[in-house]
Amino acid sequence: MSTFFSQTNMLLMSVWSCFFGQDEEDGTEMGEGDEWMQGKTLIKPLDQLDLTEAELKEEFTRILTANNPHAPQNIVRYSFKERSYKPISSVDQLAVHFVLEGNLLHQDSDEARRQRAKQGLPEGGEDAGDVEEGGGEERADSVESKAGKKEQKITNQFNFSERASQTLNNPLRERGCQTEPPPRANFSATANQWEIYDVYLEVLQKQEKNKEKAKAVPKKDDDKGRELKNVPLFPPQSDDITKVAKVAKIIERMVNQNTFDDIAQDFKYFEDASDEYREQEGTLLPLWKFQYDKAKRLSVTALCWNESYKDLFAVGLGSYDFTKQGRGMLVFYSLKNSTFPEYIYPTTSGILCLDIHKHLPYLVAVGFYDGCVAVYNLKEETLQPIYKSTAKSGKHTDPVWQVKWQKDDMDNNHNFFSVSSDGRVVSWTLVKNELVFTDIIKLSLAGAVSEGPEGVQLPIMGKTSCGTSFDFHKQIDYLFLVGTEEGKIHKCSKAYSSQFLETYNAHNMAVDAVKWNHFHTKVFISCSSDWTVKIWDHTIKTPMFTFDLNASVGDVAWSPYSSTVFAAVTTDGKVHTFDLSINKYEAICQQPVVAKKKTKLTHIEFNPVYPIIIVGDDRGYVTSLKLSPNLRKKPKEKKGQELPKGPEVEIAKMEKLLSLLREPENSNA
Amino acid sequence: MQFEETLKRIQTHKGVIGTIVVNAEGKTTLDNSTTVQYAGLLHQLTMKARSTVRDIDPQNDLTFLRIRSKKHEIMVAPDKEYLLIVIQNPSE
């Protein structure tokens, strides 16, 4: 150690000598370390020792020890054993120069393990690194495995080779096709309760139709043909116009209602208040006026209300004038539309009478001036009658003055009667497509032969008298009255075809109308051109009442609401209304109803329901009038019902008054 | 033809200002702007009115509709396919 360090010492010394100014002659050693010193001149310090050569060559050994120079060498400790201070032989020579506490832990130490557990680092990573299998694997993948969690394929460093190949990928091809979109239609509807109801109705109707079809076998093809056309409803409404026609009708009525609003209000609500002051008299309030352009020249020859449709009435137009015979018309009006008729049927000959069937409001029987009778069906579209009598089928040879429907006969065929100037009362039966006639009675003067010398018979007529009016009893079916042109009224029965039950010498001129009372079964009324109106009890041969109206009486009618009220029209344009329970001698209302004095009133009819009357005149107008309250007085109900009206006591009084040879037996109403 | 006659009579009736026949979509008479307006508006109103009536009772149906205003009265009569409108000045 000393030799090793001698050289070093020399070097050190030489270095020191440089510093302290010691001059050495080891030039090579100096030269190695201190080249920069060569340039400098050596300066001797003043107090440098001068040594001799021998002294200079002396070797001094220096020993480098590991002793801490700062460590004390004289530490003593008290020893209790020897009871004295003793010097410690060895003193700690450690000198600490620098201390730094580190923060690295050995990975296998406990603390490290604890920390790892805390942090959740897998120990497997380390294991993988630890587990290095022999066989040449020197590469520690511990770094990688610590980082990644997956199982890494451990590649063999020496003979590992990766091989890959690529397959042929089929080229991708897109193929598409487009079709035409199905046709679309927008559909919207509301599903209301009523829409559903409509659909159900349609289905129901179809079903019913199918049932009908199934029944009518031979006509199957026709039905099918029609079925295919008209899917929804029965009547052929495929025509647009007909649909609107119905609506147009409604509108027309509405418009009329507006125009004639005041009349409509009067009709419904107006009651003449002044009647209270007039005691017994009443008035007639004019309401609508019905006229048809094409019927201007014609006279109203017949009026009839429809029983089922209370606002509908029929007007027959023709002419009473023998010389002016032309065409005629059958016109139906409704109160709801006064400007235009509902139905119009032009006829070749003037109409003289008509009657609407009580139960079938669409069947109308008409009697013509030329002697024909016809039946019209209002439901049909055609303007022709469905039945018409011809010369072959027993039509009358003279004008038909009255027709009346009867109850259906035993075969359920409809039938009606007609009376004509040719003296026959004929019954017509509607059998399928024909009109079959049966003479019921011939009004012969044979029955009046016995009266030959008495009566004023018209020999011109030969042996038959002309019937001008008739009426059937309301209750006794077979009983009817016929008025003749001679002024007689015959009471007949359907059973007896040649004999009359009774004959009344009613008037001096032709009997224009004869009507049974609606209530009292024994009373009838008759009117004539001899200016009189007479009321009869059919059991008594003379009239009960006679009224002279100062003008030829065209028509008379009983009121449907009272058995003592009746009205008559005269050719001077007046309507006379009588109420026998109020005034037996005079009319309680005499009112002219037409503007022009010359117009003659020809017919009058009471409405079965409403308090109005219609009056026809010879100019083709029909005027409707409302009866004021006084004219409509209903008697105080003594017996509750209206049948035998007017107290019988009063009638008895009348009887007495009128009595010439009467027995006040049966009360007149 | 009967319908045309009726329509003519209505048109010449006293106080009637105008008549319009409307089909399900549009109108058949003059294509005036006012007419178009009338047709469209009244169509809707009629549908509503009809719906109301039938909702209350499906067996019932609307017969007509009257709208009375200060100046005149509009009457609408509906049908399955058509609508007939009449404007009248009620006689006052």
Short mmCIF file of C-alpha atoms in Angstrom, two decimals, chain A residues 37 84 102 114 126 176 266 277 340 355 397 408 438 469 529-530 570 578 591 601 605 618 628-629 640:
data_model
loop_
_atom_site.label_atom_id
_atom_site.label_comp_id
_atom_site.label_asym_id
_atom_site.label_seq_id
_atom_site.Cartn_x
_atom_site.Cartn_y
_atom_site.Cartn_z
CA MET A 37 2.95 25.41 -15.52
CA SER A 84 -13.01 3.75 36.63
CA GLY A 102 -34.52 7.19 -0.58
CA ARG A 114 -48.44 -4.22 0.77
CA GLU A 126 -44.26 -9.84 -12.29
CA GLY A 176 -81.28 -3.04 -56.35
CA ASP A 266 -152.29 34.21 -40.04
CA TYR A 277 -167.86 42.12 -30.38
CA PHE A 340 -147.19 26.44 -58.16
CA ASP A 355 -162.48 12.14 -55.44
CA THR A 397 -172.68 8.86 -72.52
CA ASP A 408 -162.69 -2.14 -51.14
CA THR A 438 -171.39 -2.51 -63.04
CA SER A 469 -174.91 14.56 -57.59
CA SER A 529 -179.68 26.51 -58.80
CA ASP A 530 -183.10 27.53 -57.64
CA THR A 570 -173.29 31.26 -54.69
CA PHE A 578 -174.63 28.98 -41.31
CA GLN A 591 -168.98 37.40 -47.32
CA LEU A 601 -168.06 30.54 -56.99
CA GLU A 605 -164.70 22.40 -49.22
CA ASP A 618 -165.11 29.94 -62.48
CA SER A 628 -163.10 33.16 -37.60
CA PRO A 629 -163.78 31.78 -34.15
CA GLY A 640 -169.41 15.10 -24.03
#
